[in-house]
Amino acid sequence: MARGRGPMTLLILGGTGEARELAKELAARGEHVVSSLAGRVVRPKLPDGEVRVGGFGGPEGLARWLTENDVAAMIDATHPFAERIGANAAEAARETGTPLLRLARPGWTERPGDTWHWAEDLDHAARLLPALGERVFLTSGRQGLAAFAGLDALWFLIRCVDPPEVALPRRREVLLDRGPYTVDRERALMERHRVDVLVTKDSGGAMTAAKLTAARELDLPVVVVRRPPRPETASVTTVQDALTWLDAETKGSPA
């Protein structure tokens, strides 16, 4: 950050570990950092600095908030599958001239011994499942579970942080849990429930990657849902790179 001036207001569209880490670094520098959370998780892990919960009212509402709060820069550090807020952020940034950065962890990479089947979305994942197994470990989060509701011939172990409030498969068990997870624990869970296929989104990161290693060790097929496209904008994959970008973008910002 540029020195010799008062703190800037920086908006982080958050909800990820990277967003919390970035907020911590910026708060330690003395910046006025505001983290915006969607409010979909009942008891989220709160970042350092100011926190606001809930939507802005579309791109127009976000643009108005950026202007009213004199935001120097906005960082979209939301989940890779939070495509709506990503589109809203890009439109609001264009309208207001606010510098925008996308901070997104890299996706997962298939390794030797993996048997991955890529799906374009959750509906596509559901169509792939009957040919791959009968006992499904479903780790795609509670949003979109209705895509699997009609698969009555399959049994599902559904893991999510909060109780799902949508239509669910008839034959299922719901496990409420939050990462990080270990390989031993994931392997034991899959063996105990006799899982024969895993479904996940390509979220990336280490916190939930253990299930992929466990599936590889158990020689299980994995259905991986591709990330949705995001608007073209400056992007980085690490918090340190985000700090470097902010230093360059805000150099000489007035107090």
PDB file of N, CA and C in Angstrom, residues 75-114:
ATOM      1  N   ILE A  75     -12.047  -6.675  -4.304  1.00  0.00           N
ATOM      2  CA  ILE A  75     -11.456  -7.980  -4.561  1.00  0.00           C
ATOM      3  C   ILE A  75     -12.553  -9.035  -4.487  1.00  0.00           C
ATOM      4  N   ASP A  76     -12.770  -9.714  -5.582  1.00  0.00           N
ATOM      5  CA  ASP A  76     -13.742 -10.808  -5.630  1.00  0.00           C
ATOM      6  C   ASP A  76     -13.015 -12.089  -5.237  1.00  0.00           C
ATOM      7  N   ALA A  77     -13.161 -12.458  -3.964  1.00  0.00           N
ATOM      8  CA  ALA A  77     -12.538 -13.683  -3.448  1.00  0.00           C
ATOM      9  C   ALA A  77     -13.613 -14.686  -3.062  1.00  0.00           C
ATOM     10  N   THR A  78     -14.707 -14.681  -3.797  1.00  0.00           N
ATOM     11  CA  THR A  78     -15.799 -15.601  -3.517  1.00  0.00           C
ATOM     12  C   THR A  78     -15.460 -17.011  -4.002  1.00  0.00           C
ATOM     13  N   HIS A  79     -16.327 -17.949  -3.642  1.00  0.00           N
ATOM     14  CA  HIS A  79     -16.171 -19.342  -4.047  1.00  0.00           C
ATOM     15  C   HIS A  79     -16.152 -19.445  -5.573  1.00  0.00           C
ATOM     16  N   PRO A  80     -15.375 -20.356  -6.138  1.00  0.00           N
ATOM     17  CA  PRO A  80     -15.313 -20.478  -7.604  1.00  0.00           C
ATOM     18  C   PRO A  80     -16.664 -20.655  -8.287  1.00  0.00           C
ATOM     19  N   PHE A  81     -17.677 -21.132  -7.542  1.00  0.00           N
ATOM     20  CA  PHE A  81     -18.979 -21.367  -8.148  1.00  0.00           C
ATOM     21  C   PHE A  81     -19.994 -20.265  -7.833  1.00  0.00           C
ATOM     22  N   ALA A  82     -19.545 -19.186  -7.209  1.00  0.00           N
ATOM     23  CA  ALA A  82     -20.439 -18.050  -6.926  1.00  0.00           C
ATOM     24  C   ALA A  82     -20.462 -17.125  -8.132  1.00  0.00           C
ATOM     25  N   GLU A  83     -21.023 -17.611  -9.227  1.00  0.00           N
ATOM     26  CA  GLU A  83     -20.919 -16.898 -10.504  1.00  0.00           C
ATOM     27  C   GLU A  83     -21.756 -15.628 -10.554  1.00  0.00           C
ATOM     28  N   ARG A  84     -22.877 -15.577  -9.847  1.00  0.00           N
ATOM     29  CA  ARG A  84     -23.728 -14.390  -9.937  1.00  0.00           C
ATOM     30  C   ARG A  84     -23.038 -13.164  -9.351  1.00  0.00           C
ATOM     31  N   ILE A  85     -22.449 -13.300  -8.165  1.00  0.00           N
ATOM     32  CA  ILE A  85     -21.787 -12.145  -7.565  1.00  0.00           C
ATOM     33  C   ILE A  85     -20.574 -11.746  -8.399  1.00  0.00           C
ATOM     34  N   GLY A  86     -19.926 -12.710  -9.052  1.00  0.00           N
ATOM     35  CA  GLY A  86     -18.809 -12.372  -9.924  1.00  0.00           C
ATOM     36  C   GLY A  86     -19.243 -11.485 -11.078  1.00  0.00           C
ATOM     37  N   ALA A  87     -20.382 -11.816 -11.682  1.00  0.00           N
ATOM     38  CA  ALA A  87     -20.907 -11.005 -12.785  1.00  0.00           C
ATOM     39  C   ALA A  87     -21.332  -9.628 -12.284  1.00  0.00           C
ATOM     40  N   ASN A  88     -21.978  -9.594 -11.112  1.00  0.00           N
ATOM     41  CA  ASN A  88     -22.404  -8.313 -10.544  1.00  0.00           C
ATOM     42  C   ASN A  88     -21.209  -7.420 -10.237  1.00  0.00           C
ATOM     43  N   ALA A  89     -20.139  -8.034  -9.698  1.00  0.00           N
ATOM     44  CA  ALA A  89     -18.942  -7.257  -9.360  1.00  0.00           C
ATOM     45  C   ALA A  89     -18.318  -6.649 -10.602  1.00  0.00           C
ATOM     46  N   ALA A  90     -18.235  -7.428 -11.675  1.00  0.00           N
ATOM     47  CA  ALA A  90     -17.636  -6.923 -12.907  1.00  0.00           C
ATOM     48  C   ALA A  90     -18.442  -5.762 -13.475  1.00  0.00           C
ATOM     49  N   GLU A  91     -19.770  -5.878 -13.447  1.00  0.00           N
ATOM     50  CA  GLU A  91     -20.612  -4.805 -13.988  1.00  0.00           C
ATOM     51  C   GLU A  91     -20.515  -3.554 -13.118  1.00  0.00           C
ATOM     52  N   ALA A  92     -20.536  -3.725 -11.791  1.00  0.00           N
ATOM     53  CA  ALA A  92     -20.450  -2.574 -10.889  1.00  0.00           C
ATOM     54  C   ALA A  92     -19.090  -1.885 -11.002  1.00  0.00           C
ATOM     55  N   ALA A  93     -18.033  -2.674 -11.179  1.00  0.00           N
ATOM     56  CA  ALA A  93     -16.692  -2.098 -11.325  1.00  0.00           C
ATOM     57  C   ALA A  93     -16.601  -1.258 -12.594  1.00  0.00           C
ATOM     58  N   ARG A  94     -17.182  -1.756 -13.686  1.00  0.00           N
ATOM     59  CA  ARG A  94     -17.179  -0.993 -14.946  1.00  0.00           C
ATOM     60  C   ARG A  94     -17.959   0.311 -14.792  1.00  0.00           C
ATOM     61  N   GLU A  95     -19.089   0.230 -14.124  1.00  0.00           N
ATOM     62  CA  GLU A  95     -19.947   1.407 -13.991  1.00  0.00           C
ATOM     63  C   GLU A  95     -19.294   2.492 -13.145  1.00  0.00           C
ATOM     64  N   THR A  96     -18.562   2.096 -12.114  1.00  0.00           N
ATOM     65  CA  THR A  96     -17.999   3.067 -11.172  1.00  0.00           C
ATOM     66  C   THR A  96     -16.524   3.360 -11.389  1.00  0.00           C
ATOM     67  N   GLY A  97     -15.868   2.565 -12.239  1.00  0.00           N
ATOM     68  CA  GLY A  97     -14.432   2.734 -12.439  1.00  0.00           C
ATOM     69  C   GLY A  97     -13.604   2.226 -11.275  1.00  0.00           C
ATOM     70  N   THR A  98     -14.189   1.341 -10.463  1.00  0.00           N
ATOM     71  CA  THR A  98     -13.476   0.783  -9.317  1.00  0.00           C
ATOM     72  C   THR A  98     -12.542  -0.330  -9.768  1.00  0.00           C
ATOM     73  N   PRO A  99     -11.260  -0.302  -9.406  1.00  0.00           N
ATOM     74  CA  PRO A  99     -10.365  -1.415  -9.736  1.00  0.00           C
ATOM     75  C   PRO A  99     -10.898  -2.729  -9.143  1.00  0.00           C
ATOM     76  N   LEU A 100     -10.909  -3.782  -9.948  1.00  0.00           N
ATOM     77  CA  LEU A 100     -11.452  -5.074  -9.540  1.00  0.00           C
ATOM     78  C   LEU A 100     -10.418  -6.162  -9.773  1.00  0.00           C
ATOM     79  N   LEU A 101     -10.234  -7.010  -8.779  1.00  0.00           N
ATOM     80  CA  LEU A 101      -9.338  -8.159  -8.880  1.00  0.00           C
ATOM     81  C   LEU A 101     -10.097  -9.423  -8.510  1.00  0.00           C
ATOM     82  N   ARG A 102      -9.883 -10.479  -9.265  1.00  0.00           N
ATOM     83  CA  ARG A 102     -10.412 -11.795  -8.924  1.00  0.00           C
ATOM     84  C   ARG A 102      -9.313 -12.585  -8.233  1.00  0.00           C
ATOM     85  N   LEU A 103      -9.547 -13.015  -6.978  1.00  0.00           N
ATOM     86  CA  LEU A 103      -8.626 -13.872  -6.233  1.00  0.00           C
ATOM     87  C   LEU A 103      -9.263 -15.248  -6.139  1.00  0.00           C
ATOM     88  N   ALA A 104      -8.713 -16.214  -6.865  1.00  0.00           N
ATOM     89  CA  ALA A 104      -9.300 -17.554  -6.932  1.00  0.00           C
ATOM     90  C   ALA A 104      -8.214 -18.605  -6.861  1.00  0.00           C
ATOM     91  N   ARG A 105      -8.366 -19.527  -5.929  1.00  0.00           N
ATOM     92  CA  ARG A 105      -7.403 -20.639  -5.849  1.00  0.00           C
ATOM     93  C   ARG A 105      -7.473 -21.492  -7.112  1.00  0.00           C
ATOM     94  N   PRO A 106      -6.355 -22.091  -7.515  1.00  0.00           N
ATOM     95  CA  PRO A 106      -6.380 -22.946  -8.716  1.00  0.00           C
ATOM     96  C   PRO A 106      -7.303 -24.146  -8.516  1.00  0.00           C
ATOM     97  N   GLY A 107      -7.839 -24.640  -9.612  1.00  0.00           N
ATOM     98  CA  GLY A 107      -8.643 -25.858  -9.547  1.00  0.00           C
ATOM     99  C   GLY A 107      -7.771 -27.072  -9.309  1.00  0.00           C
ATOM    100  N   TRP A 108      -8.420 -28.195  -9.051  1.00  0.00           N
ATOM    101  CA  TRP A 108      -7.694 -29.439  -8.828  1.00  0.00           C
ATOM    102  C   TRP A 108      -7.187 -30.022 -10.154  1.00  0.00           C
ATOM    103  N   THR A 109      -6.120 -30.810 -10.072  1.00  0.00           N
ATOM    104  CA  THR A 109      -5.509 -31.427 -11.241  1.00  0.00           C
ATOM    105  C   THR A 109      -5.579 -32.944 -11.111  1.00  0.00           C
ATOM    106  N   GLU A 110      -6.022 -33.596 -12.162  1.00  0.00           N
ATOM    107  CA  GLU A 110      -6.099 -35.053 -12.176  1.00  0.00           C
ATOM    108  C   GLU A 110      -4.696 -35.646 -12.097  1.00  0.00           C
ATOM    109  N   ARG A 111      -4.551 -36.683 -11.270  1.00  0.00           N
ATOM    110  CA  ARG A 111      -3.248 -37.316 -11.056  1.00  0.00           C
ATOM    111  C   ARG A 111      -3.274 -38.772 -11.513  1.00  0.00           C
ATOM    112  N   PRO A 112      -2.090 -39.375 -11.695  1.00  0.00           N
ATOM    113  CA  PRO A 112      -2.059 -40.795 -12.064  1.00  0.00           C
ATOM    114  C   PRO A 112      -2.831 -41.636 -11.049  1.00  0.00           C
ATOM    115  N   GLY A 113      -3.666 -42.510 -11.547  1.00  0.00           N
ATOM    116  CA  GLY A 113      -4.487 -43.346 -10.677  1.00  0.00           C
ATOM    117  C   GLY A 113      -5.889 -42.815 -10.488  1.00  0.00           C
ATOM    118  N   ASP A 114      -6.135 -41.549 -10.870  1.00  0.00           N
ATOM    119  CA  ASP A 114      -7.475 -40.973 -10.776  1.00  0.00           C
ATOM    120  C   ASP A 114      -8.343 -41.455 -11.934  1.00  0.00           C
TER     121      ASP A 114
END
